[in-house]
Amino acid sequence: MATTLKGSGVSPGTGYAAAHLLVGSIPEPPKGAVHDGDAGAEKARVQAALEEVAADLEARGERAGGEAAEVLSAQAMMARDPGLAEGVGELVDAGVSGERAVYEAFGAYRDLLAAAGGYLGERVADLDDIRDRAVARLTGAPMPGVPVDAAEPYILVARDLAPADTALLDRNLVAAFVTEEGGPTSHTAILARAMGVPAVVGCAGATALVQGTPLLVDGATGEVVIEPEPAAARAAVATARARAEALSGTTGPGATADGHPVPLLANVGGPKDLEAALANGAEGVGLYRTEFLFLDRADAPSEAEQQAAYRAVFDAFPGGRVVVRTLDAGADKPLAFLPPPGEEPNPALGERGLRMFRRYPDMMAAQLGALARAAEGTEAIPYVMAPMVATVAEAAWFADACHAAGLETAGIMIEVPSAALRARDLVKVVDFFSIGTNDLTQYAMAADRQIAGVSDLQDPWHPAVLDLIALAADAAGAAGKGCGVCGEAGADPVLACVLVGLGVTSLSMGAPALPWVRASLARHTLDQCRAAADAARSAPGASEAKEAARACLTGLGDLGL
Ligand code: PEP
Ligand code: MG
């Protein structure tokens, strides 16, 4: 059995090749080494060496271009840092040799950065690299660095990689990076992602590997298999490559293979999630969980504060739909400023979601007011919806309040079986539905989301859940209204096809799932999705439903699903 090392996967992809260990750090100049007495000349020699290092870094950056150019010019600035030069100068004035002075002055600064931790701590490798380059120039030692004339692809293994090491690497020769140190914001991670090279950082034991050992590196899971079985390793690389090509080859708005549009939207918990949503091609937001903004707050947020948080998300999607869910407090998402009235033995069945607004109508007015003001003049298309709606009366109460506040498009989540069963009545009083499959499954299967012992029942593939989804989608379709899914079910690229086959009109999910769902839909026609939905609903249980659906979805193999 091959041994496996584990680090953090920071750049996805799979690489298989022999390890090339980056050793060759410059020997430490001897302690107590002194110069010949001319401090001025020694300082000039050091200055010239640092300037040559800086100029060389810039030249490498210019040759490499792009992000590497920026990184290397920042590193060149470090080499020209007047504070560092001053530190070196003081030591030289005290008689210390130029190379030893560089070593010590950089060492002191290095300790400061390392102690600061975080992003600054991860600059330590950059600083060490400048030091080694300067010492090499002063002593005539060979420059540290990566292989320049390799004949075969290799996996570069190092303690940490400096930008100067990676900038001129030939992408076709580097199968992966593995570093013993470094975190997700280290330059190894940044440059690996920019180059599209798989990378694992923070991998304990990496530098103890023997030069030339075959490695299989998974830049997503962070696993580094030592001496893997060659045929299996080659197969893993081929599968990963095919999958990556299939995913990156499917772009644009969501649609089935025969062009039936299915808008693909992102679930967000606040402005911090927008970058990932945009990077994964979200066409809008299908679920903005506003309670996530305030989970750690003791006091109710002001209307102005709410308005700003809503507006930031609207502004990210000009022309796109942004579905904001009003506060879903209670049960698994308690908010200190909206406490339940007393002890609830079953909080999931208690006062949560829209039921809280019955108790705190001022909070509802404040949130709808803030939303209406945030929506003024926005280029996004604002939708508002309430969670945990069980009756027509609740749906009508909420929709009327939204319309009265000036919010045109008001909908409800379908998360309670009663709402799905009577969707044909509820649809008359609202503008759209969005199915929360997480809660709908919890309530349909009577299996609390927070109790691991019943997790096998919390499976949206269960035909009972699919039947409820079909009821809601049919009712919305008959009324000419939209019915999305914003629960986790929409993030499963196989179940996504089934949902579309059931009549769901849009899918919303955590951003990383978007490329998978986009690629899966693009490989199947609407008829295939409908056949998969029928097959799943005809099955007696969740696992049989999944198998039956998969048999109809012939394009899944392309994606390794
Ligand atoms: C759901 O229940 O499916 C849903 C999307 O809402 P939440 O997970 O926030 O309860
Ligand atoms: Mg829910």
Coordinates of C-alpha atoms and ligand atoms in Angstrom, one line a residue:
M1 CA 0.0 0.0 0.0
A2 CA 1.4 3.3 -1.0
T3 CA 1.9 5.9 1.8
T4 CA 0.0 9.2 1.6
L5 CA 1.0 12.6 2.9
K6 CA -1.6 15.1 3.6
G7 CA -1.5 18.9 3.2
S8 CA -3.9 21.6 2.1
G9 CA -5.0 21.5 -1.5
V10 CA -4.8 25.0 -2.8
S11 CA -4.9 24.6 -6.6
P12 CA -7.0 21.8 -8.0
G13 CA -5.9 19.2 -10.5
T14 CA -4.0 16.0 -10.4
G15 CA -0.2 15.5 -11.2
Y16 CA 1.9 12.4 -11.4
A17 CA 5.6 12.6 -11.8
A18 CA 8.9 12.1 -10.0
A19 CA 9.7 14.5 -7.1
H20 CA 12.3 17.2 -7.7
L21 CA 13.4 18.4 -4.3
L22 CA 14.4 22.0 -4.2
V23 CA 17.3 22.0 -1.9
G24 CA 20.4 24.1 -2.4
S25 CA 19.8 26.8 0.1
I26 CA 22.9 29.0 0.5
P27 CA 25.3 27.9 3.3
E28 CA 25.2 30.3 6.2
P29 CA 28.1 32.8 6.1
P30 CA 30.3 32.0 9.2
K31 CA 29.4 33.7 12.4
G32 CA 31.9 36.4 13.5
A33 CA 33.2 37.0 9.9
V34 CA 34.6 40.5 9.6
H35 CA 35.5 42.7 6.6
D36 CA 38.9 44.2 5.8
G37 CA 38.2 47.4 7.7
D38 CA 36.8 49.6 4.9
A39 CA 33.2 49.8 6.0
G40 CA 32.3 52.2 3.3
A41 CA 33.5 49.9 0.5
E42 CA 31.8 46.9 2.1
K43 CA 28.5 48.7 2.3
A44 CA 28.8 49.7 -1.3
R45 CA 29.5 46.1 -2.2
V46 CA 26.4 45.0 -0.3
Q47 CA 24.3 47.7 -1.9
A48 CA 25.4 46.7 -5.4
A49 CA 24.6 43.0 -4.6
L50 CA 21.1 43.9 -3.4
E51 CA 20.5 46.2 -6.4
E52 CA 21.5 43.4 -8.7
V53 CA 19.1 41.0 -7.0
A54 CA 16.3 43.5 -7.3
A55 CA 17.0 44.2 -11.0
D56 CA 17.2 40.4 -11.7
L57 CA 13.9 39.9 -10.0
E58 CA 12.3 42.6 -12.0
A59 CA 13.8 41.3 -15.3
R60 CA 12.4 37.8 -14.5
G61 CA 9.0 39.4 -13.8
E62 CA 9.0 41.2 -17.1
R63 CA 9.8 38.0 -18.9
A64 CA 7.1 36.0 -17.1
G65 CA 4.5 38.8 -17.3
G66 CA 1.0 38.8 -15.7
E67 CA 0.6 38.1 -12.0
A68 CA 4.2 36.9 -11.7
A69 CA 5.4 40.4 -12.8
E70 CA 3.5 42.0 -9.9
V71 CA 4.7 39.5 -7.4
L72 CA 8.3 39.8 -8.4
S73 CA 8.3 43.6 -8.5
A74 CA 6.9 43.6 -5.0
Q75 CA 9.8 41.3 -4.0
A76 CA 12.3 43.6 -5.8
M77 CA 10.9 46.4 -3.6
M78 CA 11.7 44.3 -0.5
A79 CA 15.3 44.0 -1.7
R80 CA 15.5 47.8 -2.0
D81 CA 13.9 48.4 1.4
P82 CA 15.8 51.2 3.1
G83 CA 15.1 49.8 6.6
L84 CA 16.9 46.6 5.6
A85 CA 19.8 48.4 4.1
E86 CA 20.1 50.5 7.3
G87 CA 20.2 47.3 9.4
V88 CA 22.9 45.8 7.2
G89 CA 24.9 49.1 7.3
E90 CA 24.9 49.2 11.1
L91 CA 26.4 45.7 11.3
V92 CA 29.0 46.5 8.6
D93 CA 29.9 49.7 10.5
A94 CA 30.5 47.4 13.6
G95 CA 33.0 45.3 11.4
V96 CA 30.7 42.4 10.4
S97 CA 31.4 41.1 6.8
G98 CA 28.9 42.1 4.1
E99 CA 27.5 38.6 3.6
R100 CA 27.2 37.9 7.3
A101 CA 25.5 41.3 7.9
V102 CA 22.9 40.6 5.1
Y103 CA 22.3 37.2 6.7
E104 CA 21.8 38.6 10.2
A105 CA 19.8 41.8 9.2
F106 CA 17.4 39.8 7.0
G107 CA 17.1 37.2 9.8
A108 CA 15.9 39.8 12.3
Y109 CA 13.3 41.0 9.8
R110 CA 12.3 37.5 9.0
D111 CA 11.6 36.8 12.7
L112 CA 9.3 39.8 12.8
L113 CA 7.3 38.7 9.8
A114 CA 7.1 35.1 11.0
A115 CA 5.8 36.3 14.4
A116 CA 3.2 38.5 12.7
G117 CA 1.7 35.3 11.1
G118 CA -1.0 35.4 8.4
Y119 CA -0.3 37.1 5.1
L120 CA 2.9 38.7 6.5
G121 CA 4.1 35.4 7.9
E122 CA 3.7 33.9 4.4
R123 CA 6.2 36.5 3.0
V124 CA 9.0 34.8 4.9
A125 CA 9.9 32.6 1.9
D126 CA 10.2 35.8 -0.3
L127 CA 12.6 37.4 2.2
D128 CA 14.7 34.3 2.6
D129 CA 15.0 34.1 -1.2
I130 CA 16.3 37.7 -1.4
R131 CA 18.8 36.9 1.4
D132 CA 20.1 33.8 -0.4
R133 CA 20.4 35.5 -3.7
A134 CA 22.3 38.5 -2.1
V135 CA 24.6 36.2 -0.2
A136 CA 25.2 34.1 -3.3
R137 CA 26.3 37.3 -5.2
L138 CA 28.5 38.4 -2.4
T139 CA 30.2 35.0 -2.0
G140 CA 30.2 33.8 -5.6
A141 CA 28.1 30.7 -4.6
P142 CA 25.7 29.3 -7.3
M143 CA 22.3 30.9 -7.3
P144 CA 19.6 28.8 -5.6
G145 CA 16.7 27.9 -7.9
V146 CA 14.6 25.3 -9.8
P147 CA 15.8 23.1 -12.6
V148 CA 15.9 25.0 -15.8
D149 CA 16.7 22.3 -18.3
A150 CA 14.6 19.4 -17.1
A151 CA 13.9 16.8 -19.8
E152 CA 10.9 15.2 -18.1
P153 CA 8.0 16.7 -16.2
Y154 CA 8.6 16.8 -12.4
I155 CA 6.8 17.6 -9.2
L156 CA 8.5 20.5 -7.5
V157 CA 8.9 19.8 -3.7
A158 CA 10.3 22.5 -1.4
R159 CA 10.1 23.9 2.0
D160 CA 8.3 26.9 0.5
L161 CA 8.6 28.4 -3.0
A162 CA 9.7 32.0 -3.6
P163 CA 8.2 33.9 -6.6
A164 CA 11.6 34.0 -8.3
D165 CA 11.7 30.2 -8.3
T166 CA 8.3 29.8 -9.8
A167 CA 8.1 32.7 -12.2
L168 CA 10.1 31.2 -15.0
L169 CA 8.9 27.6 -14.6
D170 CA 7.8 25.9 -17.7
R171 CA 4.1 25.0 -17.2
N172 CA 4.5 21.9 -19.4
L173 CA 7.3 20.5 -17.2
V174 CA 5.8 21.1 -13.7
A175 CA 3.2 18.5 -12.9
A176 CA 2.5 19.9 -9.4
F177 CA 3.9 21.8 -6.5
V178 CA 4.2 20.3 -3.0
T179 CA 5.5 22.5 -0.1
E180 CA 6.1 21.6 3.5
E181 CA 5.2 25.1 4.6
G182 CA 2.9 27.9 3.3
G183 CA -0.8 28.5 3.5
P184 CA -3.6 29.4 1.1
T185 CA -2.3 32.9 0.6
S186 CA 1.4 32.0 0.1
H187 CA 2.9 32.7 -3.2
T188 CA 3.1 29.0 -4.0
A189 CA -0.7 29.0 -3.8
I190 CA -1.2 32.2 -5.7
L191 CA 1.1 31.4 -8.5
A192 CA 0.1 27.8 -8.8
R193 CA -3.5 28.9 -9.3
A194 CA -2.5 31.5 -11.8
M195 CA -0.4 28.9 -13.7
G196 CA -3.1 26.2 -13.4
V197 CA -0.7 23.9 -11.7
P198 CA -2.0 21.5 -9.0
A199 CA -0.6 22.4 -5.6
V200 CA -0.5 21.1 -2.1
V201 CA 0.9 23.3 0.7
G202 CA 1.6 22.8 4.4
C203 CA 2.4 19.2 3.7
A204 CA 4.3 17.8 6.6
G205 CA 7.1 15.4 5.6
A206 CA 7.4 16.7 2.0
T207 CA 11.0 17.8 2.3
A208 CA 12.0 14.4 3.8
L209 CA 11.1 12.7 0.4
V210 CA 13.8 11.1 -1.6
Q211 CA 14.8 12.9 -4.8
G212 CA 13.1 11.2 -7.8
T213 CA 10.3 9.4 -5.8
P214 CA 7.2 9.1 -8.0
L215 CA 4.3 11.1 -6.5
L216 CA 0.6 11.4 -7.3
V217 CA -0.6 14.8 -6.1
D218 CA -4.3 15.9 -5.8
G219 CA -4.5 19.6 -5.6
A220 CA -8.1 19.6 -4.4
T221 CA -8.0 17.1 -1.6
G222 CA -4.4 17.9 -0.5
E223 CA -3.3 14.2 -0.8
V224 CA 0.2 13.3 -2.0
V225 CA 0.5 9.6 -2.6
I226 CA 4.1 8.3 -2.5
E227 CA 5.0 5.6 -5.1
P228 CA 1.4 5.1 -6.3
E229 CA 0.6 2.1 -8.6
P230 CA 1.6 3.6 -12.0
A231 CA -1.5 2.5 -14.1
A232 CA -3.9 3.8 -11.4
A233 CA -2.0 7.0 -11.1
R234 CA -2.0 7.6 -14.9
A235 CA -5.8 6.8 -14.9
A236 CA -6.4 9.3 -12.1
V237 CA -4.6 12.0 -14.1
A238 CA -6.5 11.3 -17.2
T239 CA -9.9 11.3 -15.4
A240 CA -9.0 14.6 -13.7
R241 CA -8.0 16.2 -17.0
A242 CA -11.2 15.0 -18.8
R243 CA -13.3 16.3 -15.9
A244 CA -11.5 19.7 -15.8
E245 CA -11.9 20.1 -19.6
A246 CA -15.6 19.2 -19.4
L247 CA -16.2 21.7 -16.6
S248 CA -14.3 24.6 -18.0
G249 CA -15.7 23.9 -21.5
T250 CA -19.2 24.6 -20.4
T251 CA -19.8 28.3 -19.9
G252 CA -22.6 30.8 -20.1
P253 CA -26.2 30.7 -18.8
G254 CA -27.5 27.4 -17.5
A255 CA -29.5 25.4 -20.1
T256 CA -30.2 21.8 -21.0
A257 CA -28.5 20.3 -24.1
D258 CA -31.5 21.2 -26.2
G259 CA -31.5 24.8 -25.0
H260 CA -34.2 24.8 -22.3
P261 CA -33.0 27.7 -20.1
V262 CA -32.4 27.0 -16.4
P263 CA -30.9 30.1 -14.7
L264 CA -28.1 29.1 -12.3
L265 CA -28.0 31.3 -9.3
A266 CA -25.8 31.5 -6.1
N267 CA -26.7 31.0 -2.5
V268 CA -25.0 33.8 -0.5
G269 CA -24.8 34.7 3.2
G270 CA -23.6 38.3 2.5
P271 CA -21.3 40.5 0.4
K272 CA -18.3 38.3 1.3
D273 CA -19.7 35.5 -0.8
L274 CA -20.1 37.6 -4.0
E275 CA -16.6 37.0 -5.4
A276 CA -17.0 33.2 -5.5
A277 CA -20.5 33.6 -7.0
L278 CA -19.3 35.8 -9.8
A279 CA -16.1 33.7 -10.4
N280 CA -18.3 30.7 -10.9
G281 CA -20.6 32.4 -13.4
A282 CA -23.7 32.9 -11.2
E283 CA -26.5 34.6 -13.2
G284 CA -27.8 36.1 -10.0
V285 CA -28.6 35.2 -6.4
G286 CA -31.3 32.6 -5.7
L287 CA -31.0 32.7 -1.9
Y288 CA -29.6 35.5 0.2
R289 CA -29.7 34.2 3.7
T290 CA -30.0 37.5 5.5
E291 CA -29.9 36.0 9.0
F292 CA -26.3 35.0 8.3
L293 CA -25.5 38.7 8.4
F294 CA -26.6 38.9 12.0
L295 CA -26.0 35.5 13.6
D296 CA -23.5 36.9 16.1
R297 CA -25.3 40.1 16.9
A298 CA -26.9 40.7 20.3
D299 CA -28.9 43.7 19.0
A300 CA -31.2 44.2 16.1
P301 CA -29.3 45.7 13.1
S302 CA -30.3 49.2 12.1
E303 CA -32.2 49.8 8.9
A304 CA -29.3 51.7 7.4
E305 CA -26.9 48.8 8.1
Q306 CA -29.3 46.3 6.6
Q307 CA -29.9 48.5 3.6
A308 CA -26.1 48.7 2.9
A309 CA -25.7 44.9 3.1
Y310 CA -28.6 44.3 0.7
R311 CA -27.5 47.0 -1.7
A312 CA -24.0 45.5 -2.0
V313 CA -25.5 42.2 -3.2
F314 CA -27.9 44.0 -5.6
D315 CA -25.0 46.0 -7.1
A316 CA -23.0 42.8 -7.9
F317 CA -25.7 41.6 -10.4
P318 CA -26.9 44.4 -12.6
G319 CA -29.7 43.0 -14.8
G320 CA -29.7 39.7 -12.7
R321 CA -32.3 38.4 -10.2
V322 CA -31.4 38.7 -6.5
V323 CA -33.7 36.7 -4.2
V324 CA -33.5 38.0 -0.7
R325 CA -34.9 35.8 2.0
T326 CA -36.3 37.6 5.1
L327 CA -34.8 36.6 8.4
D328 CA -35.0 32.9 9.0
A329 CA -34.5 33.0 12.8
G330 CA -35.0 30.0 15.1
A331 CA -34.1 26.3 15.3
D332 CA -30.7 25.8 13.7
K333 CA -30.2 29.6 13.1
P334 CA -31.0 31.3 16.4
L335 CA -30.8 35.1 16.5
A336 CA -30.2 36.7 19.9
F337 CA -32.4 39.7 19.1
L338 CA -35.3 37.5 18.0
P339 CA -35.6 34.9 20.8
P340 CA -38.4 32.3 20.8
P341 CA -41.0 33.0 23.5
G342 CA -39.8 30.2 25.8
E343 CA -38.4 26.7 25.9
E344 CA -39.3 24.8 22.8
P345 CA -38.9 21.1 23.0
N346 CA -38.8 20.8 19.2
P347 CA -37.4 24.2 17.9
A348 CA -37.7 23.0 14.2
L349 CA -41.4 22.8 14.7
G350 CA -41.6 26.0 16.8
E351 CA -41.6 29.7 16.2
R352 CA -39.1 30.0 13.4
G353 CA -38.9 31.7 10.0
L354 CA -41.9 33.8 9.1
R355 CA -43.6 32.7 12.3
M356 CA -41.1 35.0 14.2
F357 CA -42.4 38.0 12.2
R358 CA -45.9 37.3 13.7
R359 CA -44.3 37.8 17.1
Y360 CA -42.0 40.7 16.0
P361 CA -43.9 42.7 13.4
D362 CA -41.6 45.7 13.8
M363 CA -38.7 43.6 12.7
M364 CA -40.5 42.6 9.6
A365 CA -41.4 46.2 8.8
A366 CA -37.8 47.3 9.4
Q367 CA -36.4 44.6 7.1
L368 CA -38.9 45.2 4.3
G369 CA -38.3 48.9 4.6
A370 CA -34.5 48.4 4.3
L371 CA -35.0 46.1 1.4
A372 CA -37.3 48.6 -0.4
R373 CA -34.8 51.4 0.0
A374 CA -31.9 49.2 -1.1
A375 CA -33.9 48.3 -4.2
E376 CA -34.5 51.9 -5.2
G377 CA -32.6 52.6 -8.4
T378 CA -30.9 49.3 -8.4
E379 CA -30.2 47.6 -11.7
A380 CA -30.7 44.2 -10.2
I381 CA -34.2 42.6 -10.2
P382 CA -35.1 42.3 -6.5
Y383 CA -37.2 39.4 -5.3
V384 CA -38.2 38.9 -1.7
M385 CA -39.3 35.7 -0.1
A386 CA -40.3 34.3 3.3
P387 CA -39.1 31.1 4.9
M388 CA -41.2 28.5 6.7
V389 CA -44.6 29.3 5.3
A390 CA -47.3 26.7 6.0
T391 CA -50.6 28.3 5.1
V392 CA -52.3 30.4 2.4
A393 CA -53.0 33.1 5.1
E394 CA -49.4 33.4 6.0
A395 CA -48.3 33.6 2.3
A396 CA -50.9 36.3 1.6
W397 CA -50.0 38.3 4.8
F398 CA -46.3 38.3 3.7
A399 CA -46.9 39.1 0.0
D400 CA -49.3 41.9 0.9
A401 CA -46.7 43.4 3.3
C402 CA -44.0 43.3 0.6
H403 CA -46.2 44.9 -2.0
A404 CA -47.3 47.5 0.5
A405 CA -43.6 48.3 1.2
G406 CA -43.0 48.8 -2.5
L407 CA -41.4 45.4 -3.2
E408 CA -43.0 44.2 -6.4
T409 CA -42.0 40.5 -6.5
A410 CA -42.9 38.6 -3.4
G411 CA -42.6 34.9 -3.0
I412 CA -42.4 32.1 -0.4
M413 CA -40.2 29.2 0.2
I414 CA -41.8 25.8 -0.1
E415 CA -40.2 24.0 2.9
V416 CA -43.2 22.7 4.8
P417 CA -45.2 19.7 3.3
S418 CA -48.5 21.5 3.8
A419 CA -47.3 24.3 1.5
A420 CA -46.3 21.8 -1.2
L421 CA -49.5 19.8 -0.9
R422 CA -51.6 23.0 -1.3
A423 CA -49.3 24.8 -3.6
R424 CA -52.1 25.3 -6.1
D425 CA -53.8 27.6 -3.4
L426 CA -50.6 29.3 -2.2
V427 CA -49.5 30.2 -5.8
K428 CA -52.6 32.4 -6.2
V429 CA -51.4 34.8 -3.5
V430 CA -47.6 35.1 -4.3
D431 CA -45.4 35.9 -7.3
F432 CA -43.0 32.9 -7.1
F433 CA -41.9 29.8 -5.2
S434 CA -38.5 28.7 -4.1
I435 CA -38.2 25.2 -2.8
G436 CA -36.0 24.8 0.3
T437 CA -35.3 21.1 -0.1
N438 CA -33.3 21.0 3.2
D439 CA -36.2 21.8 5.3
L440 CA -38.8 20.1 3.0
T441 CA -36.9 16.9 3.4
Q442 CA -36.6 17.4 7.2
Y443 CA -40.3 17.9 7.5
A444 CA -41.4 15.3 4.9
M445 CA -39.3 12.6 6.5
A446 CA -39.8 13.8 10.1
A447 CA -36.0 13.7 10.5
D448 CA -34.4 16.7 12.3
R449 CA -31.6 18.3 10.3
Q450 CA -29.6 18.6 13.5
I451 CA -29.7 15.0 14.5
A452 CA -27.0 12.9 13.0
G453 CA -28.7 9.6 14.0
V454 CA -31.4 10.2 11.4
S455 CA -29.2 11.5 8.7
D456 CA -30.0 8.6 6.4
L457 CA -33.6 9.9 6.3
Q458 CA -32.5 13.4 5.4
D459 CA -32.1 12.5 1.7
P460 CA -33.9 14.7 -0.9
W461 CA -33.7 11.7 -3.3
H462 CA -36.5 10.2 -1.4
P463 CA -39.5 9.8 -3.8
A464 CA -41.8 11.3 -1.2
V465 CA -39.7 14.5 -1.4
L466 CA -39.7 14.4 -5.2
D467 CA -43.5 14.1 -5.2
L468 CA -43.8 17.2 -3.0
I469 CA -41.4 19.1 -5.3
A470 CA -43.5 18.0 -8.3
L471 CA -46.7 19.3 -6.7
A472 CA -45.1 22.7 -6.1
A473 CA -43.5 23.0 -9.6
D474 CA -46.7 21.9 -11.3
A475 CA -48.8 24.4 -9.4
A476 CA -46.4 27.2 -10.2
G477 CA -46.2 26.1 -13.9
A478 CA -49.9 26.0 -14.3
A479 CA -50.1 29.6 -12.9
G480 CA -47.3 30.8 -15.2
K481 CA -45.1 31.5 -12.2
G482 CA -41.5 30.5 -11.4
C483 CA -40.5 27.7 -9.1
G484 CA -36.8 27.5 -8.2
V485 CA -34.9 25.2 -5.8
C486 CA -32.4 26.8 -3.4
G487 CA -31.8 23.9 -1.0
E488 CA -28.7 21.7 -1.2
A489 CA -30.5 19.3 -3.7
G490 CA -29.9 21.9 -6.4
A491 CA -26.1 21.5 -5.9
D492 CA -26.1 17.8 -6.7
P493 CA -25.4 17.7 -10.5
V494 CA -27.4 14.5 -10.9
L495 CA -30.4 15.5 -8.8
A496 CA -30.3 19.0 -10.6
C497 CA -31.3 17.2 -13.8
V498 CA -34.2 15.5 -12.0
L499 CA -35.4 18.8 -10.5
V500 CA -35.5 20.3 -14.0
G501 CA -37.4 17.3 -15.2
L502 CA -39.9 17.8 -12.4
G503 CA -40.6 21.3 -13.7
V504 CA -38.3 23.4 -11.5
T505 CA -37.4 26.7 -13.4
S506 CA -34.1 27.8 -11.7
L507 CA -31.5 26.3 -9.4
S508 CA -29.6 28.1 -6.7
M509 CA -26.6 26.7 -4.9
G510 CA -23.3 27.3 -3.1
A511 CA -20.9 28.8 -5.7
P512 CA -18.5 25.9 -6.1
A513 CA -21.3 23.6 -7.4
L514 CA -22.3 25.9 -10.2
P515 CA -19.8 24.6 -12.9
W516 CA -20.8 21.0 -12.1
V517 CA -24.5 21.7 -12.4
R518 CA -24.0 23.8 -15.5
A519 CA -22.0 21.0 -17.2
S520 CA -24.4 18.3 -16.1
L521 CA -27.5 20.1 -17.5
A522 CA -25.6 20.9 -20.7
R523 CA -25.1 17.2 -21.3
H524 CA -28.8 16.2 -21.1
T525 CA -31.9 17.2 -22.9
L526 CA -35.1 18.3 -21.2
D527 CA -36.7 14.9 -22.2
Q528 CA -33.8 13.0 -20.6
C529 CA -34.4 15.1 -17.4
R530 CA -38.1 14.3 -17.5
A531 CA -37.4 10.6 -18.0
A532 CA -35.0 10.7 -15.1
A533 CA -37.6 12.5 -12.9
D534 CA -40.3 9.9 -13.8
A535 CA -37.9 7.0 -13.2
A536 CA -36.9 8.5 -9.8
R537 CA -40.5 9.0 -8.7
S538 CA -41.4 5.5 -9.7
A539 CA -38.7 4.0 -7.4
P540 CA -39.6 2.8 -3.8
G541 CA -36.7 4.6 -2.0
A542 CA -33.9 7.1 -2.2
S543 CA -31.1 4.9 -3.4
E544 CA -33.3 3.2 -6.0
A545 CA -34.5 6.6 -7.2
K546 CA -30.9 7.8 -7.7
E547 CA -30.0 4.6 -9.6
A548 CA -33.0 4.8 -11.8
A549 CA -32.3 8.5 -12.6
R550 CA -28.7 7.9 -13.4
A551 CA -29.6 5.2 -15.9
C552 CA -31.5 7.9 -17.9
L553 CA -28.7 10.5 -17.6
T554 CA -26.1 9.1 -20.1
G555 CA -23.8 12.2 -20.0
L556 CA -22.7 11.8 -16.4
G557 CA -19.8 9.6 -17.3
D558 CA -18.1 12.6 -19.1
L559 CA -17.9 14.3 -15.8
G560 CA -16.7 11.3 -13.9
L561 CA -20.0 11.3 -11.9
Ligands
PEP1 C1 -33.7 24.9 2.8 O1 -34.3 24.7 3.9 O2 -33.6 24.1 1.9 C2 -33.1 26.2 2.7 C3 -32.5 26.6 1.5 O3 -33.0 27.0 3.8 P1 -32.0 26.8 5.0 O4 -31.0 25.7 4.6 O5 -31.3 28.1 5.2 O6 -32.9 26.5 6.1
MG2 MG -34.9 26.3 5.2

